[in-house]
Short mmCIF file of C-alpha atoms in Angstrom, two decimals:
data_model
loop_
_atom_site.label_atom_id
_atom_site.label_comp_id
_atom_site.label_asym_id
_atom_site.label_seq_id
_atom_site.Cartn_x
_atom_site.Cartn_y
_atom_site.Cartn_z
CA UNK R 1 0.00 0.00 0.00
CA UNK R 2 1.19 3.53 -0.80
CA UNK R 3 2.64 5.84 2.03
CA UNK R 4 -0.01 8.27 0.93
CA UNK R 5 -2.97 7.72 -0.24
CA UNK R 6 -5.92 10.35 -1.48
CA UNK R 7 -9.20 8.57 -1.89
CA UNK R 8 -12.02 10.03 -4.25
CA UNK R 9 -11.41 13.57 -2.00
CA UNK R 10 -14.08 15.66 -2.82
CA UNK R 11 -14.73 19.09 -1.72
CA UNK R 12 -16.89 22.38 -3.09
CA UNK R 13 -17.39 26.01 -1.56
CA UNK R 14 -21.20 26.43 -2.79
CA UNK R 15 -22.19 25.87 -6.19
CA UNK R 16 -17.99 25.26 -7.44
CA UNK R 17 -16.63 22.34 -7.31
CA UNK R 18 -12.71 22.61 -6.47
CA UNK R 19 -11.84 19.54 -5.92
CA UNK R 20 -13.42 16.50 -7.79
CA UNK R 21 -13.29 12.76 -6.69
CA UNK R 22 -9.39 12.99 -6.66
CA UNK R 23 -7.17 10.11 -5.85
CA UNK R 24 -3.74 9.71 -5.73
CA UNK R 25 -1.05 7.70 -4.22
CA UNK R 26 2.27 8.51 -3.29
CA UNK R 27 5.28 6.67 -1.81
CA UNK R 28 7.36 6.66 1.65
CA UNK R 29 10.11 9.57 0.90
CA UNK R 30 8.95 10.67 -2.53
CA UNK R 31 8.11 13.99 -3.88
CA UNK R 32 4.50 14.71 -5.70
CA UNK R 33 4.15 18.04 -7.31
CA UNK R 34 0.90 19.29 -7.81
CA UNK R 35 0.67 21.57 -11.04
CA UNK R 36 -2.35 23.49 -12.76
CA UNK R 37 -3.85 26.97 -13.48
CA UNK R 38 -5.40 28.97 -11.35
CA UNK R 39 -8.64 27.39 -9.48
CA UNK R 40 -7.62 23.72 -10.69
CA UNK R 41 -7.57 22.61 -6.97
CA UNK R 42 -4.07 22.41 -6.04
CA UNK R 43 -4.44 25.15 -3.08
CA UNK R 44 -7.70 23.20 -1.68
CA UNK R 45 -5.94 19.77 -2.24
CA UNK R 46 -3.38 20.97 0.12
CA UNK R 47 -5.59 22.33 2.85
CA UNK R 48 -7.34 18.51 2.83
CA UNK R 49 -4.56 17.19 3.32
CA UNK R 50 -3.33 19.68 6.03
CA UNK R 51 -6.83 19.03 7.99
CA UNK R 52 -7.47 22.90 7.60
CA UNK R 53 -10.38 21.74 5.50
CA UNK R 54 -12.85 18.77 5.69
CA UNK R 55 -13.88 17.00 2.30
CA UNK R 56 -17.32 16.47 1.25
CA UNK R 57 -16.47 12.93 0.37
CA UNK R 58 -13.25 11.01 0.17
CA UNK R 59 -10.51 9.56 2.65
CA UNK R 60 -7.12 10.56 3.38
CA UNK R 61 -4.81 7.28 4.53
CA UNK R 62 -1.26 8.38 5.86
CA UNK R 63 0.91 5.05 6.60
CA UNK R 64 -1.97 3.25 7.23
CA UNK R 65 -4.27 5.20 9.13
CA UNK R 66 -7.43 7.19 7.71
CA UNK R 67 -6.73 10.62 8.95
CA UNK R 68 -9.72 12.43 7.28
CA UNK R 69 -11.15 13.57 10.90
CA UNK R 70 -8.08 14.00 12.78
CA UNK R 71 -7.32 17.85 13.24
CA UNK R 72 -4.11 19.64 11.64
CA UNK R 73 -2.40 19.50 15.23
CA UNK R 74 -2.73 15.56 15.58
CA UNK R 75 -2.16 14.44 11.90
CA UNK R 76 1.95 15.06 12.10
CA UNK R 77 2.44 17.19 8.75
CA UNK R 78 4.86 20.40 8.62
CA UNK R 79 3.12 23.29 6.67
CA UNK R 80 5.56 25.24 4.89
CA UNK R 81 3.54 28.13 3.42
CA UNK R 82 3.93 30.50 0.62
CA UNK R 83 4.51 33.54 2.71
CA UNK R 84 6.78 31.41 5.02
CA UNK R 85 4.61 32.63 8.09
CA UNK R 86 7.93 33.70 10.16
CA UNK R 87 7.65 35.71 13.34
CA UNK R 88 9.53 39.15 12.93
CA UNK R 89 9.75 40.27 16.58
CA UNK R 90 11.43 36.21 17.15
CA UNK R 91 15.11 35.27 16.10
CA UNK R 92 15.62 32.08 13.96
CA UNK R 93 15.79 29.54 16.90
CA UNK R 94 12.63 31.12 18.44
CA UNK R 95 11.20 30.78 15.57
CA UNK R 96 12.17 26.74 14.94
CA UNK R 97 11.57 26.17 18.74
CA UNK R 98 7.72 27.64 18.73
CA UNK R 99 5.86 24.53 17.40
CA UNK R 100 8.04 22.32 19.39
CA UNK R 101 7.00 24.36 22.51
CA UNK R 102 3.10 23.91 21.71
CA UNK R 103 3.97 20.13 21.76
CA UNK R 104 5.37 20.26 25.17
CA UNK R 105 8.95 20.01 24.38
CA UNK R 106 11.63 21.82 26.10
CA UNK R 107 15.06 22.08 27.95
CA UNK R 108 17.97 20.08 26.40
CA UNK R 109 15.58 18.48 24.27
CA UNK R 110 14.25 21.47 23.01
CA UNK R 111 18.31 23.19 21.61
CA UNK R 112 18.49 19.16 20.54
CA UNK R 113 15.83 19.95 18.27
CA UNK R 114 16.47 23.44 17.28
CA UNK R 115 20.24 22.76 16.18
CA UNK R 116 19.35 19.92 14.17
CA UNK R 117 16.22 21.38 12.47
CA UNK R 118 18.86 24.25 11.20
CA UNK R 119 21.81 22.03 10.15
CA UNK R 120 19.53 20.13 8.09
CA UNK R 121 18.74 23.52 5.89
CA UNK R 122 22.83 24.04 5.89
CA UNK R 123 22.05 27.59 8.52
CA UNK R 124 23.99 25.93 11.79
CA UNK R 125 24.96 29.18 13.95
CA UNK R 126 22.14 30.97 13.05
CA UNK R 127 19.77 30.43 15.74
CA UNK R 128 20.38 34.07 17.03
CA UNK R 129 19.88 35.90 13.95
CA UNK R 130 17.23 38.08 13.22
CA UNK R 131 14.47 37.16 10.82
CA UNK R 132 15.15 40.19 9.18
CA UNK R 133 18.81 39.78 8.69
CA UNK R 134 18.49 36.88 6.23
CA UNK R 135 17.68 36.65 2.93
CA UNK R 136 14.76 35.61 0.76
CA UNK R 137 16.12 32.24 0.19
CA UNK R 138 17.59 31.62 4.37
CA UNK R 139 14.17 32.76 4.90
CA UNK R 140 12.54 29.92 3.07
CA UNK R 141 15.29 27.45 4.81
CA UNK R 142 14.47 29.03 8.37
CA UNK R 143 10.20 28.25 6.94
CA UNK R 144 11.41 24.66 6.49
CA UNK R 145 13.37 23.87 9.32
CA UNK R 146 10.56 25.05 11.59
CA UNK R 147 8.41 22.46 9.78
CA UNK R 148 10.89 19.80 9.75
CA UNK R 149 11.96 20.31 13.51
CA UNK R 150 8.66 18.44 15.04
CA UNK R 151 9.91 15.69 12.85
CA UNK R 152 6.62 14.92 10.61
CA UNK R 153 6.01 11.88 8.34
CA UNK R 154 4.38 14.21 5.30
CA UNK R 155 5.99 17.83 4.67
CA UNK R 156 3.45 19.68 2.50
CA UNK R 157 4.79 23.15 0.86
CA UNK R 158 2.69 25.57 -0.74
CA UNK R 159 4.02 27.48 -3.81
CA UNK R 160 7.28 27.97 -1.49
CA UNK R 161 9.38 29.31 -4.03
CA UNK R 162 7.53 31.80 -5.57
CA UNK R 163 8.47 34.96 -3.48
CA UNK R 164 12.26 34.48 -5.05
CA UNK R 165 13.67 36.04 -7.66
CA UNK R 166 14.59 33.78 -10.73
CA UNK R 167 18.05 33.77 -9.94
CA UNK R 168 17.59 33.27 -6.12
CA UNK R 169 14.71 30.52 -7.02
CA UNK R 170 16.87 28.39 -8.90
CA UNK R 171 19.67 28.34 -6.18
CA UNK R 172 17.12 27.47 -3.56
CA UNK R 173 15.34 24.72 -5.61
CA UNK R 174 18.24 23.19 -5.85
CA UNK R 175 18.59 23.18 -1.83
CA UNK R 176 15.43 22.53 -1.16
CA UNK R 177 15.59 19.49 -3.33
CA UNK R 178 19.00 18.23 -1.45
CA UNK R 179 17.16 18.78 2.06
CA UNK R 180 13.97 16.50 1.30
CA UNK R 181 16.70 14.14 0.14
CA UNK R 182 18.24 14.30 2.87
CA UNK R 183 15.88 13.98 5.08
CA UNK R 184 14.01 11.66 3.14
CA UNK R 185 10.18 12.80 4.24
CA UNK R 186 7.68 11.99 2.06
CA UNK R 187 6.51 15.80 0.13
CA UNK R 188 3.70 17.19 -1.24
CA UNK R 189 4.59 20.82 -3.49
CA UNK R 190 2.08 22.99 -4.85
CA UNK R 191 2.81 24.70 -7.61
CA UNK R 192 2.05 26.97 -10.56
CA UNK R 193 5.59 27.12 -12.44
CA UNK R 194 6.48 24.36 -13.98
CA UNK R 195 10.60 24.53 -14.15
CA UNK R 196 9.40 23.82 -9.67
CA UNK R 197 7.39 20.79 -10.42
CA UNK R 198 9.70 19.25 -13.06
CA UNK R 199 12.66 20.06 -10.71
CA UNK R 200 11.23 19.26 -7.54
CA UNK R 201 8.97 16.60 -8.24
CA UNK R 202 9.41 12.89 -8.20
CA UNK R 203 6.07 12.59 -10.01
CA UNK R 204 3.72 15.30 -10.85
CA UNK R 205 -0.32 15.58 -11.14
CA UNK R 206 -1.33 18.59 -13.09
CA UNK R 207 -5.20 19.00 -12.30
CA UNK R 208 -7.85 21.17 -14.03
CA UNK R 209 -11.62 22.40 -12.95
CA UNK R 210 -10.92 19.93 -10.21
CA UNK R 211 -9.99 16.74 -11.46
CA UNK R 212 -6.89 15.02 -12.67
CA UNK R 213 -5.52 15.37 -16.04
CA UNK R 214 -2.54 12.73 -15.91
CA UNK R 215 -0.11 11.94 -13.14
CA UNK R 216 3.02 10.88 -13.98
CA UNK R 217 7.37 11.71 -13.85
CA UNK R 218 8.27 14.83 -16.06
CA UNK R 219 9.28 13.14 -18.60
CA UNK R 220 6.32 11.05 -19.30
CA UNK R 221 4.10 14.36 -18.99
CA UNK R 222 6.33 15.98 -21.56
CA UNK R 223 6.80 13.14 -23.92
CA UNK R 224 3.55 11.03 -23.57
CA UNK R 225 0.94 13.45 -22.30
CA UNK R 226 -2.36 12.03 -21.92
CA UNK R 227 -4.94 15.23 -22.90
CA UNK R 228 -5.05 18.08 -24.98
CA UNK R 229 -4.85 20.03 -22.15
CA UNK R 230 -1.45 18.29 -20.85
CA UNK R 231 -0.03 18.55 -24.12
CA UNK R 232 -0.92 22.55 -24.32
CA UNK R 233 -0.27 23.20 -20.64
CA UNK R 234 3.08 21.06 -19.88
CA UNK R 235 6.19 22.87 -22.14
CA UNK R 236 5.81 24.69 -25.34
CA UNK R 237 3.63 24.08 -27.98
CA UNK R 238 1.63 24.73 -30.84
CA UNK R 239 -1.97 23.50 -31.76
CA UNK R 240 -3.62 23.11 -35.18
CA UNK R 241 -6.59 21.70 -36.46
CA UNK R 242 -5.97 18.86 -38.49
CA UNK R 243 -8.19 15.47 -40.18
CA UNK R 244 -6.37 12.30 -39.71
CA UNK R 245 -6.90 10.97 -42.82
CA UNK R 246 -5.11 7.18 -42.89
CA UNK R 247 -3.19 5.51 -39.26
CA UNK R 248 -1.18 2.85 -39.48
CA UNK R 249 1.51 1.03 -37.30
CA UNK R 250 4.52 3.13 -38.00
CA UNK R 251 3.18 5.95 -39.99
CA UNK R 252 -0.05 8.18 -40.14
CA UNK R 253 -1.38 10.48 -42.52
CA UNK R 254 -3.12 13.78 -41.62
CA UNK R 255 -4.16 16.68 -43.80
CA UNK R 256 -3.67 20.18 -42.66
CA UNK R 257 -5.43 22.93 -44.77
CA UNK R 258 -4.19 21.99 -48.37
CA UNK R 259 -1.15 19.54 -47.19
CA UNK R 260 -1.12 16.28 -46.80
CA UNK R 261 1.23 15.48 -43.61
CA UNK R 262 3.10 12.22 -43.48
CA UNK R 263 4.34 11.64 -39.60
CA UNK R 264 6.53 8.57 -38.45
CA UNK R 265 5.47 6.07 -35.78
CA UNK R 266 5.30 4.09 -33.88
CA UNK R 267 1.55 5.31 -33.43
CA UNK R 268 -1.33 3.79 -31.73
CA UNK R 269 -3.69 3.55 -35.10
CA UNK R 270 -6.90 5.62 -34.59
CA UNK R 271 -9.75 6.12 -37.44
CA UNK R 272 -10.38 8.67 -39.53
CA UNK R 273 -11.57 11.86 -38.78
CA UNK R 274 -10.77 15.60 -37.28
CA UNK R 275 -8.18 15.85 -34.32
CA UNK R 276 -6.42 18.21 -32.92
CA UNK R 277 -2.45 18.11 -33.61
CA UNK R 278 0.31 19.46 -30.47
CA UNK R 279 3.43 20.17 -31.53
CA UNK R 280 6.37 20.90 -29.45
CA UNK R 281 8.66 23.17 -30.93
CA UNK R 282 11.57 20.64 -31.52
CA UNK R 283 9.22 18.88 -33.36
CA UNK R 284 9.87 20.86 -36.80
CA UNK R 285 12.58 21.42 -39.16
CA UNK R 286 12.85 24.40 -41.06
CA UNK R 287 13.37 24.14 -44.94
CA UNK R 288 13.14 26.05 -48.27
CA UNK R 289 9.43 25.83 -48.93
CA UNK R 290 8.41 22.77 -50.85
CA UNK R 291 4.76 23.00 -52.41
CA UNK R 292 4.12 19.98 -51.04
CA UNK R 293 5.53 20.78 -47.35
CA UNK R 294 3.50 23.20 -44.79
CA UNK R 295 5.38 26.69 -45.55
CA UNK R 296 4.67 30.19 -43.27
CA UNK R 297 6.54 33.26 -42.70
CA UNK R 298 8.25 33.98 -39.56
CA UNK R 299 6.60 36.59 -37.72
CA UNK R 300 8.81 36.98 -34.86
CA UNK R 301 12.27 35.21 -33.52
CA UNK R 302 13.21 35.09 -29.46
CA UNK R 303 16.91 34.29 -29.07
CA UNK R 304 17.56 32.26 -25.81
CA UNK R 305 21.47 31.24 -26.83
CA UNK R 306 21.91 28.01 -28.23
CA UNK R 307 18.61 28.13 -29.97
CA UNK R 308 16.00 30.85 -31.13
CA UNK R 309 12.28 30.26 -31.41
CA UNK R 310 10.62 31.37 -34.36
CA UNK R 311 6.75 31.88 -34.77
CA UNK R 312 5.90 31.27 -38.07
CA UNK R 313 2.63 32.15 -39.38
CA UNK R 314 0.95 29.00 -41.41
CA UNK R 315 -2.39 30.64 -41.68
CA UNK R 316 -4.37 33.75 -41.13
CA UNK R 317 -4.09 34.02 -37.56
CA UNK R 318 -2.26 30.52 -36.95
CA UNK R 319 0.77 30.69 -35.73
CA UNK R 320 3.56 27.66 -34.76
CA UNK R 321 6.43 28.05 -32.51
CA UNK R 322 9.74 26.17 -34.23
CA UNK R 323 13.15 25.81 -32.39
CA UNK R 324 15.92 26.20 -34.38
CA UNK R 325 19.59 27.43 -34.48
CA UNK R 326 19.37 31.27 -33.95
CA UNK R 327 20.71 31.84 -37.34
CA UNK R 328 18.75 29.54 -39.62
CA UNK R 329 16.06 32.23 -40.73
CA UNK R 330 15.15 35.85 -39.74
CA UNK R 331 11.83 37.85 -39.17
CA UNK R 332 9.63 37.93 -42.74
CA UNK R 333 11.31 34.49 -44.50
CA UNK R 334 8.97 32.45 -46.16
CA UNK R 335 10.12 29.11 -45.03
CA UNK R 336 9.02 25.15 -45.30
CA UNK R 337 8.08 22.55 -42.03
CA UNK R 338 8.72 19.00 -42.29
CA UNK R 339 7.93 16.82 -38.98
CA UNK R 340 10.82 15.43 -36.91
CA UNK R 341 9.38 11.79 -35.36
CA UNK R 342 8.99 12.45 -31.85
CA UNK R 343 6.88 15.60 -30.48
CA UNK R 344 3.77 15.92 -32.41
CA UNK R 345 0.47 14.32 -30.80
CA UNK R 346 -2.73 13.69 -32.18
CA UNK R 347 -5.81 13.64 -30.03
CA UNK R 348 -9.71 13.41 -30.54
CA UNK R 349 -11.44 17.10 -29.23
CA UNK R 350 -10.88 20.05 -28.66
CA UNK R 351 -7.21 21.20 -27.03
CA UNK R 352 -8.58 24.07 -24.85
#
């Protein structure tokens, strides 16, 4: 049985349903990343599991043991939130040694606990510094040793990066991902930016309206995703209407406005009909325009270094993104797109 387990958890605030016969599983000393838009659940699916709210329906199973009725105090999970929640007028070890004091802990027992919570997070010697003296990132290390110090089985962490500069949030991803390693507590992220889940997460759910879109390890999201919305929502893309015309074991044929689209397998055969076609950006190669391949003008090119991405226009108001060498076309080329075998997916529906 999994360390973790979510059972059909259900819960709505009047007439919206933000969290929709969920389930998930997760094991002892993983990390589980939960990624979506705006109202797809994540924040809600967090407070469940915290016991700051009560589901409608559903079970919560820690280890063993159904903790859907326990309070937050009793279930034994450190809360690390997205404001970090630190006390200003408290030093750092006043800060760790609060929660430990509301458990009746104290005396040698007490420093025990406080020195260890801060090696952990790498800020030993600290304990007498002033909240305000550190910075964003020992901040969010102080956040997490104060939740690791009453030495919990689940650590949940609510968008806990996202109050860092990008240069500051990659450095502290990085140690935040060394500390739950170290430790080795089982971790539940929330999350809106994906470059946290993919980083941070052992497997990741991204959820919509509610309910589950696909679960699964970066990579599979990336490479095999299981929706229209997963394909548009994980990474870049680009979506186009398209009729799949003929499928076959290691080839399919789709037609795109005028052109007739060959792309390579292996693909699971599906019949005839319209579908919606995902492309990643690596999924095209640029060429002089064929009149038999898909050809656009480039609209606009971002350089990023070792590649550029170009938006080429296909279509009155349809536009794909292509990644290329930064010097293989420039702003108003007409150029051609051949498929690469690997990034393009087909699905039945509508992509958003």
């Amino acid at each position: 049985m999994p360390f973790l387990h979510l059972e059909s958890l259900t819960k709505s605030f009047g007439d919206v349903r933000a969290v929709d016969r969920l389930s998930l599983d997760l094991e002892r000393g993983k990390i589980l990343a939960l990624l979506g838009p705006s109202g797809s659940g994540k924040t809600t699916t967090l407070r469940l599991l915290g016991g700051f709210e009560a589901p409608d329906e559903g079970r919560i199973i820690v280890d063993g043991d159904d903790v859907t009725g326990v309070p937050p105090q009793r279930r034994r999970f450190g809360m690390v939130f997205q404001h970090y929640a630190l006390f200003p007028h408290l030093d750092v070890g006043r800060n760790i040694a609060f929660g430990l004091e509301t458990m009746g802990i104290g005396g040698a027992e007490l420093v025990r606990r406080v020195d260890a919570a801060l090696a952990l997070v790498d800020l030993a010697g600290l304990a007498r510094r002033r909240v305000d003296q550190l910075s964003g990132g020992q901040q969010q290390r102080v956040a997490l040793a104060r939740a690791l110090a009453p030495e919990p089985r689940v650590l949940l962490l609510d968008e806990p990066l996202s109050n860092l500069d990008p240069t500051l949030r990659e450095h502290t991803r990085h140690e935040l991902r060394a500390v739950i390693a170290r430790v080795g507590i089982t971790t539940v992220l929330v999350t809106h930016d994906q470059e946290d889940a993919f980083d941070l997460g052992d497997r990741v759910a991204v959820l919509r309206g509610g309910q589950l879109e696909q679960v699964g390890t970066p990579d599979q999201l990336y490479l095999e995703p299981a929706s229209p919305f997963v394909a548009g929502f994980v990474g870049r893309s680009s979506r186009l209407d398209a009729i799949l015309e003929e499928s076959g074991a290691d080839r399919v044929f789709v037609r795109i406005g005028k052109v007739r689209l060959m792309l390579p397998g292996p693909r699971a055969p599906q019949p005839p009909g319209a579908v919606v076609l995902v492309a990643r950006p690596e999924a095209w190669r640029m060429i002089e325009p064929n009149p038999g391949d898909i050809q656009g003008s480039i609209v606009t090119r971002r350089f990023t270094g070792a590649l550029a991405y170009f938006r080429v226009e296909v279509a009155p108001g349809v536009t794909v993104e292509v990644a290329a060498e930064p010097g293989a076309a420039k702003v108003g080329d007409l150029v051609g797109l051949v498929p690469h075998d690997r990034g393009i997916h087909l699905f039945r529906g509508e992509a958003r």
